[in-house]
Amino acid sequence: GLVAAAVKAEAAVAGAVAAPLRQRIWLTAIQPFTGGGWDAGISMRVGAEIMLEEINSLSSLLPGYELHIAWQDGRCDAKVGYEIFLENEYDQHYQVFAPGVPINELDSNGDSTISTNETLVMGQTWNTSLVAPGPVGLLGPGCSGAALRVAPVAFKARLSMISNSATRPGLSNFPNFFRTIIPDTKFNAAWLAMIELLGQTSVVAVIGETENWASMGTALAREAFERNIELKGFVMSEMIDGFTGLQISYDSSTAAQDTAVELLRLKERIVILLMFELRNRLLLCENYKIGFLNAIYMPFGWLKQGWWSESVSECSAHQVNHMAMGFIAANALHWRRDNNSVLSCSANMTAGHLRQTWLKRQRTSSGNLEAGIALANEAASTADAVCMFAQALHKVLLDRAVPLRELSARTPAAYAEIQDALSHSDFEGAQGRVTFTPGMAEPSGTIVLQQLQSDGGLIDIATYQQAHLTLEPSAILQLRFDDETVCAHLSMSSSALLGSCLVPYLQCPARGEELDFRTNTCQACPDGTELKQSGPDGLICTRCGPGTYASNGHVTCTPCPVGTYAPGEGTPICSTCPLDGYADHTGATACTPCPQGMLSSRDGNMCVIDPYYYASLLSICFFSMFSALTVFASCGYKTRITDVSLTDGKLVATTLTEHYIAHRWRFAPTTWVTLSGTGVHELDAPQRCLRARRLHPLSLELLTPEGEPISADRCSSVGYIHQPFPMAFVDSVHMPPMIPSPIGIVLGLLLAVISFLIFQPARPADDMAVVALAIGLSLAATASFARRCSKEWRMTPIEKMHAAFCSKIRQEVPCAQRTERGPMRAITASQLQELFSFYSHDYIKQRTMHYVHHNIVKPLTAEDRVSYAEFVGPRRVEWFVSHCWATQFAEFVESISRHSQEVPSEVEFECSYWICTFSMNQWILEEEIGVDIKESSFSLALHSESCRGTAMVIDEAALPLSRVWCLYEIMTTYERSKLDGSFAGVLLCSHSGVLNKGSASMDVAIKIASAVMTLDLRNAGASKQADKDAIFSMVRSVQGGFQAVNGFVRSAFQESLLEVHQVFNKRFGDFMKAMEGQSAMLHHLTTGSCIEFSELAKHGEAEGVDDYSGCDLHMQEEMAVKILV
């Protein structure tokens, strides 16, 4: 749509260029299309375009020429308008507003407003290729702020300028400036003429800031002087020449309030308002509040429509509207009354036809206004400005034969000609006959006076033209007071009676009464006032001063008695001091506050101690502390665990201190708990909650989330147990006397609130209740923190064991001996046995390496953050231990001990072993494993020169062979065995002995062999998939892959079984030989003599029997029993 509109606009311009007989004449226009200040430009442009069409179609007006306008959006912003003008002048660029875009497409987003952002994309930038020859005049700016800045520069640039809607009086002072709208200063004469007609000889004017309204005030003073009407108020000649009145210099309720007080004092029935909308509303509001009612206001008629129906400050829209009712506004008469007059710039269009066409183009087919359009009657003055340019161009181009190129070049002579033609303008326009008095910038137009009446409508009541006020015969003037009802239906044609209709405000001081502005009657002095002499006018009602009062017909003000006060003026009765204040003298204007903790006495003349004050504070402090302590104790409370183990088929968690979990008060069989730091993945899993059943203040039964018993032994001696939100508040008992937390919290809060409500209302300014509350909360927080710290610092039984073990180790090894990772971090079997012996009875029991790692190794090394080997004194590795953490630790220790006994060390007193749990620094496992497995601590230890072989701790289920890291260790052992003949390969260790040495029991060996027969290392698992993938890749890279490694393992087991079998056969033969020898001895003993038996013993055939040289019957019996045993 925008592209089509742009094409249409360019085609129109191109068509004009192509016309051989008509030369273009360009005007520029700066109008307020958008911006929110006053968006009248669109409506005004419609009127101008209608006039432009009539001009270009009237062949006798500009024959051979065609008038064009480049419309630009000044946004009613002085800075924007000035910058557009400078861009036109110096860059010859014209930011044209939505050329060719229909009105109904301007509101592109359908929000019923036409904004700058919407129309910006519809605009086009024109230059001298389109706007040629250069513009001969400027239409606008439409707003006074921009016009004031542009006018002096346009004069120097010799650019003719006609503003269509700028009304600021100061513009009249600029040379060669013209406008087709009446300036605001013309309104003064119309207002004052109406004031005279209403029989008034004085008036008060309220003016805005001096910068904008000084010329208006000066013109009003001059006009009032000529009409002998007195201006009331303050003399302001130093700021505004000759002006007397009141001023509101900025948008402020305070400034408006001060002005309202002066209006109340002056008591003028008519008030002229020389200000914008907001200050008008502020003043009306303050007048309403102070009681200055029923005045007739005279504002500008061109202000925003409905400005009187908006709320402001402390007044509603209804109150402002009530105050504004009956105002008489002055405005220019935009549309002439004689609708049948033919316009001078048209062949046959009348003023009425122009207005009808203008309205029609802005309405939809249903008769409503197009979205975003606000009707602006200044369209009439805009159309007249275009006609005025056309009339002047006719004189200059045709009558005086000035070439268009000279007008476009703005030669001094051409500029003088066009300015002279403009000053002598005389034509029939949309507003009426447009003529200019010599030396004046504006025409002598017509002013219309309109009154806001009770039905909310504005009606025309009079017009003012050429110093003559003409009343509308059919209009009815509405006034306010009961005495004015005679004029309520008085026709404006009865002008002789108008002078007696407007009743002045009464003057009451002579009778000692006060004026009631609501009824314009004098009333007796109300309570809170006294009679005082006021000059020659006699007694007037004066408000009592602060600290005094007057009531019940008192004619003088009396000081307030002791214990009471009167803070302001006009007090009818003194107020009693509140509980927290006192007044120890008469005439007090305020009560002196009592110190905190004290209240006023019964007489209110002194302060006494308040026992309830301190009782309330203590109650607030105590109950808030009670409630907060319950909250703090419940929130995030964690109880330390001393044991998690399977007891009588139940997984029971035992705590170091009372866990405070209580769920039976709400008749629930279980509650929810969360465990952390136990080292058991199934218990510590994030976001995992378990059910728990209270068994004892120090123990809980742990259940599955479904409430089923846990049969697996998830053992641990460390960690924490706590309740998740909101169960920590629901199922807990923290405060004595064992009150459930929800009840304790609610009860504490309720009692604290009750104490606060009892205490606070009497002392609204006292903040000690808040202080007491803060103290209670602080004490609760401190107590909760101290309680948690005491429980946290208390050592668990296993921590005490750790301390004792550390003390024992440090006697042997004064400090941790840090070494490089790898082969230098081995430990001996005796060091391993020492750890096991110390912890086995109470903690290790039948538990696995998983338990030892998290519950013993890590706590022992936590302070130094080293490996266990560095903690107890490291050794160089002789044997690399391959094992599974799921093997019972007791069985693991026994297996290493048997290996140490059967395979002596070649270097030291006993063998040293590299065991991952003890040789790797469990605090930096990522560094220990590394990025490349070949550089891991495992690999460094296995490949070291001192490593003699791999000792695999194997159980009856062959668990090590089901883990991927053991697969890596076997593969590495396999590879090294092929390259190094001195490397012992894999020694299979069990708790009954080393299988390779044949020392293991036959039944254990057979069970292990049975497990290995069906084993496939490809089924090995890992806790991390990345480790599994990396190790499997390495195995596949070995010659023979998994098949070769599987064969290596089976070969090792086969050799071990053969060795066990050979040892078993040898031992079996020795056993049988021994049994045969002992049988012979038994035979000789029971049938032969002592001498024969003694001889057998000497020759070694009676093993284990002493050498007897002789015996008796009793000795024979003893020896027979011994042999049998």
PDB file of N, CA and C in Angstrom, residues 165-218:
ATOM      1  N   SER A 165      -1.826  28.756  11.768  1.00  0.00           N
ATOM      2  CA  SER A 165      -2.451  28.442  13.064  1.00  0.00           C
ATOM      3  C   SER A 165      -1.626  28.862  14.270  1.00  0.00           C
ATOM      4  N   ALA A 166      -0.519  29.585  14.089  1.00  0.00           N
ATOM      5  CA  ALA A 166       0.283  30.049  15.225  1.00  0.00           C
ATOM      6  C   ALA A 166      -0.334  31.334  15.764  1.00  0.00           C
ATOM      7  N   THR A 167      -0.748  31.313  17.037  1.00  0.00           N
ATOM      8  CA  THR A 167      -1.502  32.444  17.588  1.00  0.00           C
ATOM      9  C   THR A 167      -0.727  33.241  18.619  1.00  0.00           C
ATOM     10  N   ARG A 168       0.535  32.872  18.913  1.00  0.00           N
ATOM     11  CA  ARG A 168       1.287  33.555  19.971  1.00  0.00           C
ATOM     12  C   ARG A 168       1.403  35.040  19.656  1.00  0.00           C
ATOM     13  N   PRO A 169       1.067  35.933  20.598  1.00  0.00           N
ATOM     14  CA  PRO A 169       1.090  37.378  20.326  1.00  0.00           C
ATOM     15  C   PRO A 169       2.442  37.890  19.869  1.00  0.00           C
ATOM     16  N   GLY A 170       3.538  37.324  20.381  1.00  0.00           N
ATOM     17  CA  GLY A 170       4.863  37.832  20.062  1.00  0.00           C
ATOM     18  C   GLY A 170       5.215  37.742  18.601  1.00  0.00           C
ATOM     19  N   LEU A 171       4.536  36.903  17.840  1.00  0.00           N
ATOM     20  CA  LEU A 171       4.834  36.771  16.416  1.00  0.00           C
ATOM     21  C   LEU A 171       4.485  38.039  15.639  1.00  0.00           C
ATOM     22  N   SER A 172       3.615  38.852  16.181  1.00  0.00           N
ATOM     23  CA  SER A 172       3.228  40.093  15.480  1.00  0.00           C
ATOM     24  C   SER A 172       4.393  41.059  15.358  1.00  0.00           C
ATOM     25  N   ASN A 173       5.425  40.883  16.139  1.00  0.00           N
ATOM     26  CA  ASN A 173       6.550  41.817  16.155  1.00  0.00           C
ATOM     27  C   ASN A 173       7.585  41.522  15.081  1.00  0.00           C
ATOM     28  N   PHE A 174       7.493  40.390  14.389  1.00  0.00           N
ATOM     29  CA  PHE A 174       8.500  40.047  13.389  1.00  0.00           C
ATOM     30  C   PHE A 174       8.173  40.727  12.055  1.00  0.00           C
ATOM     31  N   PRO A 175       9.171  41.305  11.398  1.00  0.00           N
ATOM     32  CA  PRO A 175       8.922  41.961  10.101  1.00  0.00           C
ATOM     33  C   PRO A 175       8.589  40.938   9.021  1.00  0.00           C
ATOM     34  N   ASN A 176       7.700  41.335   8.117  1.00  0.00           N
ATOM     35  CA  ASN A 176       7.338  40.516   6.952  1.00  0.00           C
ATOM     36  C   ASN A 176       6.781  39.152   7.316  1.00  0.00           C
ATOM     37  N   PHE A 177       6.236  39.004   8.548  1.00  0.00           N
ATOM     38  CA  PHE A 177       5.579  37.761   8.967  1.00  0.00           C
ATOM     39  C   PHE A 177       4.068  37.934   8.811  1.00  0.00           C
ATOM     40  N   PHE A 178       3.407  36.930   8.247  1.00  0.00           N
ATOM     41  CA  PHE A 178       1.955  36.988   8.083  1.00  0.00           C
ATOM     42  C   PHE A 178       1.341  35.718   8.664  1.00  0.00           C
ATOM     43  N   ARG A 179       0.094  35.833   9.068  1.00  0.00           N
ATOM     44  CA  ARG A 179      -0.680  34.675   9.475  1.00  0.00           C
ATOM     45  C   ARG A 179      -2.146  34.918   9.141  1.00  0.00           C
ATOM     46  N   THR A 180      -2.861  33.839   8.896  1.00  0.00           N
ATOM     47  CA  THR A 180      -4.272  33.952   8.519  1.00  0.00           C
ATOM     48  C   THR A 180      -5.189  33.634   9.689  1.00  0.00           C
ATOM     49  N   ILE A 181      -4.646  33.555  10.895  1.00  0.00           N
ATOM     50  CA  ILE A 181      -5.441  33.293  12.083  1.00  0.00           C
ATOM     51  C   ILE A 181      -5.282  34.448  13.050  1.00  0.00           C
ATOM     52  N   ILE A 182      -6.295  34.751  13.786  1.00  0.00           N
ATOM     53  CA  ILE A 182      -6.275  35.878  14.709  1.00  0.00           C
ATOM     54  C   ILE A 182      -5.392  35.534  15.896  1.00  0.00           C
ATOM     55  N   PRO A 183      -4.496  36.414  16.334  1.00  0.00           N
ATOM     56  CA  PRO A 183      -3.659  36.143  17.505  1.00  0.00           C
ATOM     57  C   PRO A 183      -4.466  36.219  18.793  1.00  0.00           C
ATOM     58  N   ASP A 184      -3.880  35.641  19.849  1.00  0.00           N
ATOM     59  CA  ASP A 184      -4.575  35.583  21.135  1.00  0.00           C
ATOM     60  C   ASP A 184      -4.878  36.963  21.697  1.00  0.00           C
ATOM     61  N   THR A 185      -4.045  37.958  21.381  1.00  0.00           N
ATOM     62  CA  THR A 185      -4.246  39.297  21.953  1.00  0.00           C
ATOM     63  C   THR A 185      -5.594  39.890  21.564  1.00  0.00           C
ATOM     64  N   LYS A 186      -6.148  39.443  20.442  1.00  0.00           N
ATOM     65  CA  LYS A 186      -7.446  39.962  20.006  1.00  0.00           C
ATOM     66  C   LYS A 186      -8.573  39.527  20.945  1.00  0.00           C
ATOM     67  N   PHE A 187      -8.326  38.435  21.713  1.00  0.00           N
ATOM     68  CA  PHE A 187      -9.373  37.944  22.598  1.00  0.00           C
ATOM     69  C   PHE A 187      -9.661  38.909  23.740  1.00  0.00           C
ATOM     70  N   ASN A 188      -8.635  39.687  24.136  1.00  0.00           N
ATOM     71  CA  ASN A 188      -8.796  40.575  25.295  1.00  0.00           C
ATOM     72  C   ASN A 188      -9.976  41.528  25.106  1.00  0.00           C
ATOM     73  N   ALA A 189     -10.044  42.130  23.924  1.00  0.00           N
ATOM     74  CA  ALA A 189     -11.122  43.097  23.674  1.00  0.00           C
ATOM     75  C   ALA A 189     -12.481  42.428  23.734  1.00  0.00           C
ATOM     76  N   ALA A 190     -12.592  41.196  23.215  1.00  0.00           N
ATOM     77  CA  ALA A 190     -13.864  40.490  23.252  1.00  0.00           C
ATOM     78  C   ALA A 190     -14.277  40.161  24.676  1.00  0.00           C
ATOM     79  N   TRP A 191     -13.292  39.684  25.487  1.00  0.00           N
ATOM     80  CA  TRP A 191     -13.602  39.385  26.884  1.00  0.00           C
ATOM     81  C   TRP A 191     -14.079  40.634  27.626  1.00  0.00           C
ATOM     82  N   LEU A 192     -13.313  41.719  27.478  1.00  0.00           N
ATOM     83  CA  LEU A 192     -13.636  42.938  28.223  1.00  0.00           C
ATOM     84  C   LEU A 192     -14.975  43.525  27.764  1.00  0.00           C
ATOM     85  N   ALA A 193     -15.296  43.389  26.470  1.00  0.00           N
ATOM     86  CA  ALA A 193     -16.595  43.864  25.998  1.00  0.00           C
ATOM     87  C   ALA A 193     -17.721  43.079  26.666  1.00  0.00           C
ATOM     88  N   MET A 194     -17.539  41.752  26.834  1.00  0.00           N
ATOM     89  CA  MET A 194     -18.551  40.952  27.503  1.00  0.00           C
ATOM     90  C   MET A 194     -18.632  41.303  28.987  1.00  0.00           C
ATOM     91  N   ILE A 195     -17.482  41.587  29.615  1.00  0.00           N
ATOM     92  CA  ILE A 195     -17.468  41.991  31.025  1.00  0.00           C
ATOM     93  C   ILE A 195     -18.246  43.282  31.213  1.00  0.00           C
ATOM     94  N   GLU A 196     -18.050  44.246  30.295  1.00  0.00           N
ATOM     95  CA  GLU A 196     -18.802  45.494  30.369  1.00  0.00           C
ATOM     96  C   GLU A 196     -20.298  45.226  30.227  1.00  0.00           C
ATOM     97  N   LEU A 197     -20.660  44.340  29.299  1.00  0.00           N
ATOM     98  CA  LEU A 197     -22.062  44.052  29.054  1.00  0.00           C
ATOM     99  C   LEU A 197     -22.707  43.427  30.283  1.00  0.00           C
ATOM    100  N   LEU A 198     -21.912  42.663  31.066  1.00  0.00           N
ATOM    101  CA  LEU A 198     -22.429  42.033  32.277  1.00  0.00           C
ATOM    102  C   LEU A 198     -22.401  42.978  33.480  1.00  0.00           C
ATOM    103  N   GLY A 199     -22.061  44.244  33.250  1.00  0.00           N
ATOM    104  CA  GLY A 199     -22.153  45.240  34.300  1.00  0.00           C
ATOM    105  C   GLY A 199     -21.011  45.229  35.293  1.00  0.00           C
ATOM    106  N   GLN A 200     -19.873  44.651  34.959  1.00  0.00           N
ATOM    107  CA  GLN A 200     -18.736  44.583  35.868  1.00  0.00           C
ATOM    108  C   GLN A 200     -17.738  45.686  35.535  1.00  0.00           C
ATOM    109  N   THR A 201     -17.139  46.241  36.559  1.00  0.00           N
ATOM    110  CA  THR A 201     -16.149  47.308  36.383  1.00  0.00           C
ATOM    111  C   THR A 201     -14.750  46.868  36.777  1.00  0.00           C
ATOM    112  N   SER A 202     -14.627  45.642  37.250  1.00  0.00           N
ATOM    113  CA  SER A 202     -13.307  45.126  37.639  1.00  0.00           C
ATOM    114  C   SER A 202     -13.247  43.643  37.327  1.00  0.00           C
ATOM    115  N   VAL A 203     -12.029  43.152  37.193  1.00  0.00           N
ATOM    116  CA  VAL A 203     -11.809  41.750  36.866  1.00  0.00           C
ATOM    117  C   VAL A 203     -10.414  41.365  37.344  1.00  0.00           C
ATOM    118  N   VAL A 204     -10.195  40.076  37.591  1.00  0.00           N
ATOM    119  CA  VAL A 204      -8.863  39.591  37.954  1.00  0.00           C
ATOM    120  C   VAL A 204      -8.416  38.608  36.872  1.00  0.00           C
ATOM    121  N   ALA A 205      -7.158  38.753  36.448  1.00  0.00           N
ATOM    122  CA  ALA A 205      -6.578  37.869  35.439  1.00  0.00           C
ATOM    123  C   ALA A 205      -5.470  37.040  36.071  1.00  0.00           C
ATOM    124  N   VAL A 206      -5.446  35.740  35.746  1.00  0.00           N
ATOM    125  CA  VAL A 206      -4.390  34.832  36.210  1.00  0.00           C
ATOM    126  C   VAL A 206      -3.580  34.452  34.974  1.00  0.00           C
ATOM    127  N   ILE A 207      -2.295  34.775  34.989  1.00  0.00           N
ATOM    128  CA  ILE A 207      -1.439  34.606  33.814  1.00  0.00           C
ATOM    129  C   ILE A 207      -0.412  33.512  34.064  1.00  0.00           C
ATOM    130  N   GLY A 208       0.024  32.875  32.982  1.00  0.00           N
ATOM    131  CA  GLY A 208       1.043  31.833  33.086  1.00  0.00           C
ATOM    132  C   GLY A 208       2.440  32.411  33.108  1.00  0.00           C
ATOM    133  N   GLU A 209       3.439  31.618  32.678  1.00  0.00           N
ATOM    134  CA  GLU A 209       4.833  32.038  32.740  1.00  0.00           C
ATOM    135  C   GLU A 209       5.068  33.273  31.871  1.00  0.00           C
ATOM    136  N   THR A 210       5.934  34.133  32.354  1.00  0.00           N
ATOM    137  CA  THR A 210       6.189  35.415  31.695  1.00  0.00           C
ATOM    138  C   THR A 210       6.708  35.224  30.277  1.00  0.00           C
ATOM    139  N   GLU A 211       7.552  34.229  30.065  1.00  0.00           N
ATOM    140  CA  GLU A 211       8.196  34.021  28.772  1.00  0.00           C
ATOM    141  C   GLU A 211       7.173  33.902  27.643  1.00  0.00           C
ATOM    142  N   ASN A 212       6.073  33.184  27.897  1.00  0.00           N
ATOM    143  CA  ASN A 212       5.089  32.922  26.849  1.00  0.00           C
ATOM    144  C   ASN A 212       3.928  33.921  26.837  1.00  0.00           C
ATOM    145  N   TRP A 213       3.628  34.547  27.976  1.00  0.00           N
ATOM    146  CA  TRP A 213       2.374  35.280  28.079  1.00  0.00           C
ATOM    147  C   TRP A 213       2.543  36.765  28.399  1.00  0.00           C
ATOM    148  N   ALA A 214       3.769  37.284  28.416  1.00  0.00           N
ATOM    149  CA  ALA A 214       3.987  38.699  28.770  1.00  0.00           C
ATOM    150  C   ALA A 214       3.248  39.629  27.806  1.00  0.00           C
ATOM    151  N   SER A 215       3.350  39.380  26.507  1.00  0.00           N
ATOM    152  CA  SER A 215       2.689  40.253  25.534  1.00  0.00           C
ATOM    153  C   SER A 215       1.172  40.202  25.693  1.00  0.00           C
ATOM    154  N   MET A 216       0.646  39.028  26.074  1.00  0.00           N
ATOM    155  CA  MET A 216      -0.788  38.902  26.298  1.00  0.00           C
ATOM    156  C   MET A 216      -1.226  39.738  27.494  1.00  0.00           C
ATOM    157  N   GLY A 217      -0.412  39.710  28.567  1.00  0.00           N
ATOM    158  CA  GLY A 217      -0.739  40.502  29.748  1.00  0.00           C
ATOM    159  C   GLY A 217      -0.665  41.987  29.493  1.00  0.00           C
ATOM    160  N   THR A 218       0.338  42.400  28.744  1.00  0.00           N
ATOM    161  CA  THR A 218       0.481  43.828  28.423  1.00  0.00           C
ATOM    162  C   THR A 218      -0.700  44.299  27.571  1.00  0.00           C
TER     163      THR A 218
END
